[in-house]
mmCIF file of C-alpha atoms and ligand atoms in Angstrom:
data_model
loop_
_atom_site.group_PDB
_atom_site.id
_atom_site.type_symbol
_atom_site.label_atom_id
_atom_site.label_comp_id
_atom_site.label_asym_id
_atom_site.label_seq_id
_atom_site.Cartn_x
_atom_site.Cartn_y
_atom_site.Cartn_z
ATOM 1 C CA MET A 1 43.139 -18.850 15.021
ATOM 2 C CA ARG A 2 43.122 -19.054 18.842
ATOM 3 C CA ILE A 3 40.160 -20.630 20.521
ATOM 4 C CA ALA A 4 38.728 -17.908 23.049
ATOM 5 C CA SER A 5 35.528 -19.895 24.326
ATOM 6 C CA VAL A 6 33.679 -23.450 24.071
ATOM 7 C CA THR A 7 30.141 -23.687 24.821
ATOM 8 C CA THR A 8 27.429 -26.426 24.640
ATOM 9 C CA ALA A 9 23.705 -26.703 24.314
ATOM 10 C CA LEU A 10 21.592 -29.961 24.619
ATOM 11 C CA LEU A 11 18.371 -30.386 22.722
ATOM 12 C CA ARG A 12 15.516 -32.929 22.628
ATOM 13 C CA VAL A 13 13.804 -32.427 19.073
ATOM 14 C CA PRO A 14 10.592 -34.380 18.528
ATOM 15 C CA LEU A 15 9.861 -36.014 15.298
ATOM 16 C CA LYS A 16 7.186 -34.753 13.171
ATOM 17 C CA GLN A 17 6.443 -38.041 11.796
ATOM 18 C CA ARG A 18 5.172 -41.394 13.109
ATOM 19 C CA ALA A 19 7.289 -42.964 15.381
ATOM 20 C CA ILE A 20 10.378 -44.862 13.927
ATOM 21 C CA THR A 21 10.686 -48.387 14.978
ATOM 22 C CA ASP A 22 13.470 -51.283 14.099
ATOM 23 C CA SER A 23 14.492 -54.303 16.075
ATOM 24 C CA GLN A 24 16.199 -52.242 18.846
ATOM 25 C CA SER A 25 14.433 -48.629 18.901
ATOM 26 C CA PHE A 26 11.344 -46.939 19.310
ATOM 27 C CA VAL A 27 12.104 -43.361 18.305
ATOM 28 C CA THR A 28 9.892 -40.240 19.098
ATOM 29 C CA HIS A 29 12.610 -37.654 19.616
ATOM 30 C CA VAL A 30 16.264 -37.072 18.686
ATOM 31 C CA GLU A 31 18.825 -35.585 21.148
ATOM 32 C CA PHE A 32 21.445 -33.189 19.969
ATOM 33 C CA LEU A 33 24.639 -31.696 21.378
ATOM 34 C CA GLN A 34 25.887 -28.641 19.782
ATOM 35 C CA VAL A 35 29.382 -27.445 20.519
ATOM 36 C CA THR A 36 30.408 -23.708 19.489
ATOM 37 C CA LEU A 37 33.952 -22.603 19.398
ATOM 38 C CA ARG A 38 34.737 -18.933 19.143
ATOM 39 C CA THR A 39 38.087 -17.816 18.050
ATOM 40 C CA ALA A 40 39.779 -14.643 19.479
ATOM 41 C CA ASP A 41 39.271 -12.872 16.141
ATOM 42 C CA GLY A 42 35.571 -13.517 15.965
ATOM 43 C CA LEU A 43 35.116 -16.723 13.857
ATOM 44 C CA ILE A 44 32.383 -19.185 15.095
ATOM 45 C CA GLY A 45 32.521 -23.003 14.475
ATOM 46 C CA HIS A 46 29.704 -25.444 15.001
ATOM 47 C CA GLY A 47 29.822 -28.831 15.705
ATOM 48 C CA MET A 48 27.160 -31.402 16.981
ATOM 49 C CA ASN A 49 26.449 -34.973 17.798
ATOM 50 C CA TRP A 50 22.973 -36.782 18.169
ATOM 51 C CA SER A 51 21.262 -39.583 20.116
ATOM 52 C CA TYR A 52 17.973 -41.493 19.712
ATOM 53 C CA THR A 53 18.259 -42.296 23.591
ATOM 54 C CA PRO A 54 18.749 -39.785 26.390
ATOM 55 C CA GLY A 55 22.500 -39.898 27.221
ATOM 56 C CA LEU A 56 24.208 -37.004 25.338
ATOM 57 C CA LYS A 57 24.243 -35.240 28.781
ATOM 58 C CA ALA A 58 27.406 -37.441 29.340
ATOM 59 C CA ALA A 59 28.937 -36.149 26.104
ATOM 60 C CA GLN A 60 28.173 -32.558 27.209
ATOM 61 C CA VAL A 61 29.851 -32.977 30.508
ATOM 62 C CA ALA A 62 32.960 -34.481 28.813
ATOM 63 C CA VAL A 63 33.102 -31.599 26.367
ATOM 64 C CA ASP A 64 32.375 -29.188 29.103
ATOM 65 C CA GLU A 65 34.761 -30.558 31.925
ATOM 66 C CA ASN A 66 37.432 -32.378 29.772
ATOM 67 C CA TYR A 67 37.638 -30.980 26.411
ATOM 68 C CA ALA A 68 36.807 -27.127 26.809
ATOM 69 C CA PRO A 69 39.897 -26.490 29.053
ATOM 70 C CA LEU A 70 42.059 -28.029 26.193
ATOM 71 C CA LEU A 71 40.612 -26.252 23.551
ATOM 72 C CA CYS A 72 40.536 -22.791 25.038
ATOM 73 C CA GLY A 73 43.595 -20.877 24.066
ATOM 74 C CA ALA A 74 44.598 -23.545 21.403
ATOM 75 C CA ASP A 75 45.193 -22.889 17.823
ATOM 76 C CA ALA A 76 41.946 -24.275 16.053
ATOM 77 C CA LEU A 77 44.215 -25.163 13.020
ATOM 78 C CA GLU A 78 46.361 -27.860 15.104
ATOM 79 C CA ARG A 79 43.021 -30.170 14.856
ATOM 80 C CA LYS A 80 44.733 -33.511 14.760
ATOM 81 C CA ARG A 81 46.996 -32.720 17.555
ATOM 82 C CA LEU A 82 44.191 -31.251 19.768
ATOM 83 C CA VAL A 83 41.930 -34.371 19.081
ATOM 84 C CA ARG A 84 44.432 -36.763 20.135
ATOM 85 C CA ALA A 85 44.948 -34.428 23.305
ATOM 86 C CA LEU A 86 41.040 -34.806 23.828
ATOM 87 C CA PHE A 87 41.158 -38.533 23.318
ATOM 88 C CA LEU A 88 44.069 -39.060 25.899
ATOM 89 C CA SER A 89 42.555 -36.732 28.257
ATOM 90 C CA ASN A 90 39.668 -39.230 29.446
ATOM 91 C CA HIS A 91 40.672 -42.499 27.663
ATOM 92 C CA PHE A 92 40.281 -44.780 30.638
ATOM 93 C CA THR A 93 36.683 -43.735 31.018
ATOM 94 C CA GLY A 94 35.525 -43.319 27.631
ATOM 95 C CA ARG A 95 37.525 -44.708 24.557
ATOM 96 C CA VAL A 96 34.267 -45.054 22.703
ATOM 97 C CA GLY A 97 30.590 -44.197 23.637
ATOM 98 C CA ALA A 98 29.705 -40.664 25.003
ATOM 99 C CA ALA A 99 33.261 -39.518 25.392
ATOM 100 C CA ARG A 100 34.060 -40.529 21.793
ATOM 101 C CA VAL A 101 30.792 -38.555 20.416
ATOM 102 C CA GLY A 102 31.786 -35.509 22.474
ATOM 103 C CA ILE A 103 35.115 -35.349 20.842
ATOM 104 C CA ALA A 104 33.510 -35.930 17.352
ATOM 105 C CA ALA A 105 31.351 -32.848 17.940
ATOM 106 C CA CYS A 106 34.371 -30.723 18.989
ATOM 107 C CA GLU A 107 36.281 -31.991 15.795
ATOM 108 C CA PHE A 108 33.342 -30.841 13.455
ATOM 109 C CA ALA A 109 33.646 -27.427 14.906
ATOM 110 C CA LEU A 110 37.457 -27.529 14.423
ATOM 111 C CA TRP A 111 36.882 -28.394 10.659
ATOM 112 C CA ASP A 112 33.847 -25.768 10.597
ATOM 113 C CA LEU A 113 36.427 -22.930 11.702
ATOM 114 C CA ALA A 114 39.467 -24.234 8.893
ATOM 115 C CA CYS A 115 36.349 -24.409 6.192
ATOM 116 C CA LYS A 116 35.202 -21.013 7.046
ATOM 117 C CA ALA A 117 38.701 -19.257 7.331
ATOM 118 C CA ALA A 118 38.827 -20.640 3.690
ATOM 119 C CA ALA A 119 35.450 -19.425 2.825
ATOM 120 C CA LEU A 120 34.479 -23.010 1.486
ATOM 121 C CA PRO A 121 31.958 -25.492 2.227
ATOM 122 C CA LEU A 122 33.381 -28.765 3.394
ATOM 123 C CA TRP A 123 33.075 -30.717 0.200
ATOM 124 C CA ARG A 124 34.704 -27.837 -2.066
ATOM 125 C CA PHE A 125 37.576 -27.684 0.689
ATOM 126 C CA LEU A 126 38.303 -31.265 0.779
ATOM 127 C CA GLY A 127 38.122 -31.503 -3.162
ATOM 128 C CA PRO A 128 35.206 -33.022 -4.960
ATOM 129 C CA ALA A 129 35.871 -36.667 -6.123
ATOM 130 C CA GLN A 130 32.314 -37.002 -7.682
ATOM 131 C CA GLU A 131 29.855 -34.796 -9.622
ATOM 132 C CA ARG A 132 26.875 -35.465 -7.227
ATOM 133 C CA VAL A 133 25.605 -37.989 -4.656
ATOM 134 C CA LYS A 134 22.733 -40.371 -5.069
ATOM 135 C CA ALA A 135 20.463 -40.878 -2.269
ATOM 136 C CA TYR A 136 18.622 -44.181 -1.065
ATOM 137 C CA SER A 137 15.759 -43.986 1.249
ATOM 138 C CA THR A 138 15.774 -45.109 4.662
ATOM 139 C CA ASP A 139 12.855 -43.004 5.834
ATOM 140 C CA GLY A 140 10.349 -45.926 6.093
ATOM 141 C CA GLY A 141 10.396 -49.652 5.915
ATOM 142 C CA TRP A 142 9.869 -49.451 9.851
ATOM 143 C CA LEU A 143 9.474 -52.759 11.676
ATOM 144 C CA SER A 144 6.148 -51.904 13.177
ATOM 145 C CA TRP A 145 4.537 -51.067 10.082
ATOM 146 C CA SER A 146 1.927 -53.376 8.301
ATOM 147 C CA GLU A 147 2.907 -55.069 4.928
ATOM 148 C CA ASP A 148 0.257 -52.826 3.495
ATOM 149 C CA ASP A 149 2.120 -49.610 4.961
ATOM 150 C CA LEU A 150 5.596 -51.088 3.562
ATOM 151 C CA VAL A 151 4.372 -51.707 0.160
ATOM 152 C CA ARG A 152 2.378 -48.134 0.027
ATOM 153 C CA ASP A 153 5.503 -46.253 1.219
ATOM 154 C CA ALA A 154 7.853 -48.127 -0.763
ATOM 155 C CA THR A 155 6.012 -47.591 -4.085
ATOM 156 C CA ALA A 156 5.526 -43.568 -3.206
ATOM 157 C CA LEU A 157 9.488 -43.325 -2.675
ATOM 158 C CA VAL A 158 10.048 -44.905 -6.002
ATOM 159 C CA GLU A 159 7.343 -42.633 -7.568
ATOM 160 C CA ARG A 160 9.431 -39.648 -5.981
ATOM 161 C CA GLY A 161 12.425 -40.827 -7.711
ATOM 162 C CA PHE A 162 14.460 -43.179 -5.501
ATOM 163 C CA ASP A 163 15.632 -46.332 -7.092
ATOM 164 C CA ALA A 164 16.850 -47.917 -3.590
ATOM 165 C CA VAL A 165 14.858 -48.354 -0.573
ATOM 166 C CA LYS A 166 15.714 -49.962 2.741
ATOM 167 C CA ILE A 167 13.343 -52.449 4.806
ATOM 168 C CA LYS A 168 13.890 -53.279 8.388
ATOM 169 C CA LEU A 169 14.010 -56.988 9.429
ATOM 170 C CA GLY A 170 13.820 -58.460 13.098
ATOM 171 C CA ARG A 171 10.400 -59.632 13.438
ATOM 172 C CA PRO A 172 9.985 -62.296 16.002
ATOM 173 C CA ASP A 173 9.317 -64.766 13.361
ATOM 174 C CA PRO A 174 11.896 -64.309 10.480
ATOM 175 C CA ARG A 175 9.432 -65.847 8.175
ATOM 176 C CA GLU A 176 7.237 -62.839 8.488
ATOM 177 C CA ASP A 177 10.336 -60.689 7.661
ATOM 178 C CA LEU A 178 10.752 -62.648 4.350
ATOM 179 C CA ALA A 179 6.984 -62.450 3.632
ATOM 180 C CA ARG A 180 7.189 -58.829 3.771
ATOM 181 C CA LEU A 181 10.267 -58.428 1.312
ATOM 182 C CA ALA A 182 8.369 -60.719 -1.270
ATOM 183 C CA ALA A 183 5.329 -58.091 -0.878
ATOM 184 C CA VAL A 184 7.640 -55.066 -1.597
ATOM 185 C CA ARG A 185 9.673 -56.716 -4.007
ATOM 186 C CA LYS A 186 6.669 -57.573 -6.182
ATOM 187 C CA ALA A 187 5.221 -54.314 -5.477
ATOM 188 C CA VAL A 188 8.394 -52.142 -6.922
ATOM 189 C CA GLY A 189 9.494 -54.509 -9.522
ATOM 190 C CA PRO A 190 12.889 -55.913 -10.440
ATOM 191 C CA GLY A 191 14.627 -52.605 -11.033
ATOM 192 C CA ILE A 192 14.649 -51.086 -7.778
ATOM 193 C CA ARG A 193 17.191 -51.895 -5.018
ATOM 194 C CA ILE A 194 15.917 -53.291 -1.764
ATOM 195 C CA MET A 195 18.348 -53.102 1.225
ATOM 196 C CA THR A 196 17.588 -54.873 4.529
ATOM 197 C CA ASP A 197 18.363 -53.778 8.066
ATOM 198 C CA VAL A 198 18.328 -56.159 11.301
ATOM 199 C CA ASN A 199 19.630 -53.818 13.673
ATOM 200 C CA CYS A 200 21.684 -56.420 15.188
ATOM 201 C CA ALA A 201 18.623 -58.604 16.486
ATOM 202 C CA TRP A 202 19.660 -62.014 15.187
ATOM 203 C CA ASP A 203 21.794 -64.688 16.448
ATOM 204 C CA LEU A 204 24.036 -66.750 14.250
ATOM 205 C CA PRO A 205 21.595 -69.716 13.901
ATOM 206 C CA THR A 206 18.797 -67.248 12.896
ATOM 207 C CA ALA A 207 20.959 -65.375 10.638
ATOM 208 C CA ARG A 208 22.224 -68.822 8.919
ATOM 209 C CA ARG A 209 18.485 -70.123 8.401
ATOM 210 C CA THR A 210 16.922 -66.719 7.129
ATOM 211 C CA ALA A 211 19.757 -64.633 5.261
ATOM 212 C CA PRO A 212 20.010 -67.247 2.210
ATOM 213 C CA HIS A 213 16.511 -66.386 1.342
ATOM 214 C CA LEU A 214 17.351 -62.983 0.748
ATOM 215 C CA ALA A 215 18.546 -63.938 -2.566
ATOM 216 C CA GLU A 216 15.347 -64.949 -3.682
ATOM 217 C CA TYR A 217 14.251 -61.111 -3.503
ATOM 218 C CA ASP A 218 17.399 -59.799 -4.988
ATOM 219 C CA ILE A 219 18.138 -57.779 -1.836
ATOM 220 C CA PHE A 220 21.116 -55.590 -2.357
ATOM 221 C CA TRP A 221 22.648 -55.834 1.102
ATOM 222 C CA LEU A 222 22.125 -57.369 4.525
ATOM 223 C CA GLU A 223 22.848 -54.672 7.170
ATOM 224 C CA GLU A 224 23.931 -55.299 10.732
ATOM 225 C CA PRO A 225 22.588 -58.982 11.135
ATOM 226 C CA LEU A 226 24.394 -59.684 14.402
ATOM 227 C CA GLN A 227 25.796 -57.953 17.429
ATOM 228 C CA PRO A 228 28.455 -55.532 16.192
ATOM 229 C CA GLU A 229 31.395 -56.854 18.415
ATOM 230 C CA ASP A 230 31.201 -60.393 16.985
ATOM 231 C CA VAL A 231 33.352 -59.967 13.933
ATOM 232 C CA HIS A 232 33.901 -63.659 13.811
ATOM 233 C CA ALA A 233 30.111 -64.452 13.418
ATOM 234 C CA HIS A 234 29.649 -61.804 10.750
ATOM 235 C CA ALA A 235 32.532 -63.205 8.845
ATOM 236 C CA GLU A 236 31.085 -67.029 9.019
ATOM 237 C CA LEU A 237 27.554 -65.779 7.951
ATOM 238 C CA ALA A 238 29.246 -63.390 5.136
ATOM 239 C CA HIS A 239 31.245 -66.517 3.882
ATOM 240 C CA SER A 240 27.976 -68.753 3.699
ATOM 241 C CA ILE A 241 25.653 -66.259 1.671
ATOM 242 C CA THR A 242 25.711 -64.333 -1.540
ATOM 243 C CA THR A 243 24.058 -61.330 -0.209
ATOM 244 C CA PRO A 244 26.704 -58.727 0.840
ATOM 245 C CA LEU A 245 26.702 -57.609 4.650
ATOM 246 C CA ALA A 246 26.799 -54.038 5.423
ATOM 247 C CA VAL A 247 28.071 -52.747 8.740
ATOM 248 C CA GLY A 248 29.378 -49.404 10.442
ATOM 249 C CA GLU A 249 26.896 -47.675 12.275
ATOM 250 C CA THR A 250 27.758 -49.035 15.424
ATOM 251 C CA LEU A 251 31.447 -49.101 15.059
ATOM 252 C CA TYR A 252 33.577 -46.600 16.858
ATOM 253 C CA THR A 253 37.171 -47.063 15.572
ATOM 254 C CA LEU A 254 39.336 -47.435 12.552
ATOM 255 C CA HIS A 255 40.463 -50.668 14.096
ATOM 256 C CA ALA A 256 37.227 -52.183 14.175
ATOM 257 C CA PHE A 257 36.642 -51.373 10.447
ATOM 258 C CA ARG A 258 40.289 -53.066 9.923
ATOM 259 C CA ASP A 259 38.909 -56.183 11.843
ATOM 260 C CA TYR A 260 35.907 -56.593 9.823
ATOM 261 C CA ILE A 261 37.568 -55.946 6.379
ATOM 262 C CA ALA A 262 40.364 -58.292 7.191
ATOM 263 C CA ALA A 263 37.895 -61.216 8.094
ATOM 264 C CA GLY A 264 35.541 -60.650 4.838
ATOM 265 C CA ALA A 265 32.996 -59.690 6.964
ATOM 266 C CA CYS A 266 31.656 -56.191 5.365
ATOM 267 C CA GLY A 267 30.746 -55.704 1.568
ATOM 268 C CA TYR A 268 29.431 -52.127 2.225
ATOM 269 C CA VAL A 269 31.443 -49.892 4.689
ATOM 270 C CA GLN A 270 28.830 -47.774 6.757
ATOM 271 C CA ALA A 271 31.300 -45.390 8.215
ATOM 272 C CA ASP A 272 29.732 -42.829 10.600
ATOM 273 C CA ALA A 273 31.775 -39.688 11.419
ATOM 274 C CA THR A 274 29.619 -39.213 14.465
ATOM 275 C CA LYS A 275 30.734 -42.463 16.023
ATOM 276 C CA LEU A 276 34.188 -42.184 14.963
ATOM 277 C CA LEU A 277 36.436 -39.591 15.895
ATOM 278 C CA GLY A 278 35.177 -37.127 13.239
ATOM 279 C CA ILE A 279 35.982 -36.346 9.865
ATOM 280 C CA ASP A 280 39.607 -37.237 10.013
ATOM 281 C CA GLU A 281 38.796 -40.796 10.951
ATOM 282 C CA TRP A 282 36.114 -41.200 8.615
ATOM 283 C CA LEU A 283 38.303 -40.526 5.652
ATOM 284 C CA ASP A 284 40.920 -42.910 7.119
ATOM 285 C CA VAL A 285 38.212 -45.533 7.207
ATOM 286 C CA ALA A 286 37.133 -44.451 3.573
ATOM 287 C CA ALA A 287 40.673 -44.937 2.258
ATOM 288 C CA LEU A 288 41.116 -48.418 4.029
ATOM 289 C CA ALA A 289 37.754 -49.387 2.220
ATOM 290 C CA ARG A 290 39.071 -48.240 -0.922
ATOM 291 C CA ALA A 291 42.411 -49.997 -0.578
ATOM 292 C CA HIS A 292 40.140 -53.327 -0.377
ATOM 293 C CA SER A 293 37.945 -52.318 -3.373
ATOM 294 C CA LEU A 294 34.925 -51.707 -0.856
ATOM 295 C CA PRO A 295 32.214 -49.077 -1.521
ATOM 296 C CA VAL A 296 31.384 -46.646 1.333
ATOM 297 C CA VAL A 297 27.989 -45.876 2.163
ATOM 298 C CA PRO A 298 27.792 -43.523 4.855
ATOM 299 C CA HIS A 299 25.550 -44.440 7.672
ATOM 300 C CA THR A 300 23.340 -40.970 8.528
ATOM 301 C CA ASN A 301 20.167 -40.194 9.704
ATOM 302 C CA VAL A 302 20.245 -36.417 10.972
ATOM 303 C CA GLN A 303 23.811 -36.157 9.993
ATOM 304 C CA HIS A 304 23.205 -36.437 6.074
ATOM 305 C CA LYS A 305 24.380 -32.896 5.452
ATOM 306 C CA LEU A 306 27.784 -33.838 6.857
ATOM 307 C CA HIS A 307 28.068 -37.233 5.206
ATOM 308 C CA VAL A 308 26.951 -36.077 1.827
ATOM 309 C CA GLN A 309 29.875 -33.507 1.776
ATOM 310 C CA LEU A 310 32.191 -36.265 2.660
ATOM 311 C CA ALA A 311 30.779 -38.713 -0.125
ATOM 312 C CA MET A 312 31.485 -36.031 -2.516
ATOM 313 C CA ALA A 313 34.938 -36.200 -1.699
ATOM 314 C CA THR A 314 35.467 -39.758 -1.648
ATOM 315 C CA PRO A 315 35.562 -41.698 -4.716
ATOM 316 C CA ASN A 316 34.320 -44.944 -3.481
ATOM 317 C CA ALA A 317 31.299 -43.407 -1.652
ATOM 318 C CA VAL A 318 28.384 -44.868 -3.772
ATOM 319 C CA LEU A 319 25.171 -43.793 -1.863
ATOM 320 C CA VAL A 320 24.059 -41.815 1.084
ATOM 321 C CA GLU A 321 20.975 -42.595 3.526
ATOM 322 C CA ASN A 322 18.043 -40.178 3.536
ATOM 323 C CA CYS A 323 16.204 -40.335 6.664
ATOM 324 C CA TYR A 324 14.230 -38.229 9.433
ATOM 325 C CA GLU A 325 13.181 -35.864 6.703
ATOM 326 C CA SER A 326 10.480 -34.354 9.191
ATOM 327 C CA ILE A 327 13.084 -32.591 11.027
ATOM 328 C CA ASN A 328 15.761 -31.649 8.077
ATOM 329 C CA ASP A 329 14.629 -28.130 8.795
ATOM 330 C CA ILE A 330 16.273 -27.990 11.972
ATOM 331 C CA TRP A 331 19.441 -27.060 9.943
ATOM 332 C CA GLU A 332 20.514 -23.668 8.891
ATOM 333 C CA GLU A 333 20.426 -24.139 4.871
ATOM 334 C CA PRO A 334 19.070 -27.829 4.872
ATOM 335 C CA ILE A 335 19.742 -30.053 1.817
ATOM 336 C CA TYR A 336 17.114 -32.143 -0.082
ATOM 337 C CA VAL A 337 16.839 -34.882 -2.234
ATOM 338 C CA LYS A 338 15.596 -34.000 -5.815
ATOM 339 C CA ASN A 339 15.004 -36.786 -8.385
ATOM 340 C CA GLY A 340 17.208 -39.159 -6.298
ATOM 341 C CA PHE A 341 20.194 -37.031 -6.092
ATOM 342 C CA TYR A 342 21.173 -34.798 -3.095
ATOM 343 C CA THR A 343 21.536 -31.008 -3.433
ATOM 344 C CA LEU A 344 24.752 -29.503 -2.152
ATOM 345 C CA PRO A 345 25.359 -26.883 0.556
ATOM 346 C CA GLU A 346 26.986 -23.704 -0.417
ATOM 347 C CA GLU A 347 27.635 -21.829 2.922
ATOM 348 C CA PRO A 348 31.204 -22.007 4.220
ATOM 349 C CA GLY A 349 31.904 -24.496 6.592
ATOM 350 C CA VAL A 350 30.780 -28.070 7.648
ATOM 351 C CA GLY A 351 27.114 -26.970 8.037
ATOM 352 C CA LEU A 352 26.075 -28.674 11.207
ATOM 353 C CA LYS A 353 24.630 -25.269 13.045
ATOM 354 C CA ILE A 354 21.051 -25.887 14.181
ATOM 355 C CA ARG A 355 18.770 -23.090 13.707
ATOM 356 C CA ASP A 356 18.596 -20.427 16.805
ATOM 357 C CA GLU A 357 14.810 -20.728 16.903
ATOM 358 C CA VAL A 358 15.135 -24.441 17.346
ATOM 359 C CA LEU A 359 17.532 -24.304 19.914
ATOM 360 C CA ARG A 360 15.270 -22.090 21.768
ATOM 361 C CA GLU A 361 12.400 -24.111 21.490
ATOM 362 C CA PHE A 362 13.969 -27.497 22.334
ATOM 363 C CA ARG A 363 16.915 -26.776 24.725
ATOM 364 C CA ILE A 364 16.890 -29.150 27.509
ATOM 365 C CA GLY A 365 20.503 -28.212 28.956
HETATM 366 MG MG1 MG B 401 20.955 -49.521 10.175
#
């Protein structure tokens, strides 16, 4: 399966919903990098990566100038060797960040070719470990919303069939965060799981002062309370509260997950294949978590179709986020949440092809 060509496209897609706000982002658009591999015998593989902030152009340059020459002429089935070669090709300038997300986009396209050659969707190719995948909603709970908005939205999500919703924390006064949680808990009742997400905004004293109160509202987890580089602070916090910590959406390596898990600083493993080196490293992280009796809840927003399939094949995956519903129709054959569970794609491949009309309308590079 010789690779004949590598092409890329950069898109900037507007959200069709109100702007999304958390403690570090104000999101009105999402950028996508689509990578397309064509084999000499006519098979086409698609991969992609994404960002809320402008910057994927750097990943596109890495793919076009660093990775494409290494991929062209190579056997697409030698995926792990190729990914290693891509990584080493610019490891002085990009062990993480844009260079790495560019590799992940290529890795997904290599997987796409392997699945298409077998005429199977990714989750069937990997082998299902579960019957279905439960969704939890992260398409709400935004930090800029009023308390009334939070309550109205959480109540509507529960009526739609969700039994787990996430609320953003990180208001300038953490006492406001707690008051907002109290209002949502009162509205949805005791049977609904409420997750919380600080998006790294707190320092350790704020976290130590605020996080113990989360137990008063039966909060399911506390996500990214502190800067992701500070494993020690996360461990100190984790050991001082009863609410489990969830981390992973800004961890780029298997080794970073190893350090968090070894320190007892992670209760829910939110590995994201688009930040790691792709599907193979994601599966490594999931296995590492399983060996430590930890559940995996992949971080996802636009890339839920990928992570639902990985969760299907992972015995210790317990939930997958549902977010950015307003742009779910950019994908060919999108999947949906019905009665709290995800539908599954049946088309062969990984399923990361953006529709041609979307590509034409929103292409910027
Ligand atoms: Mg998060």
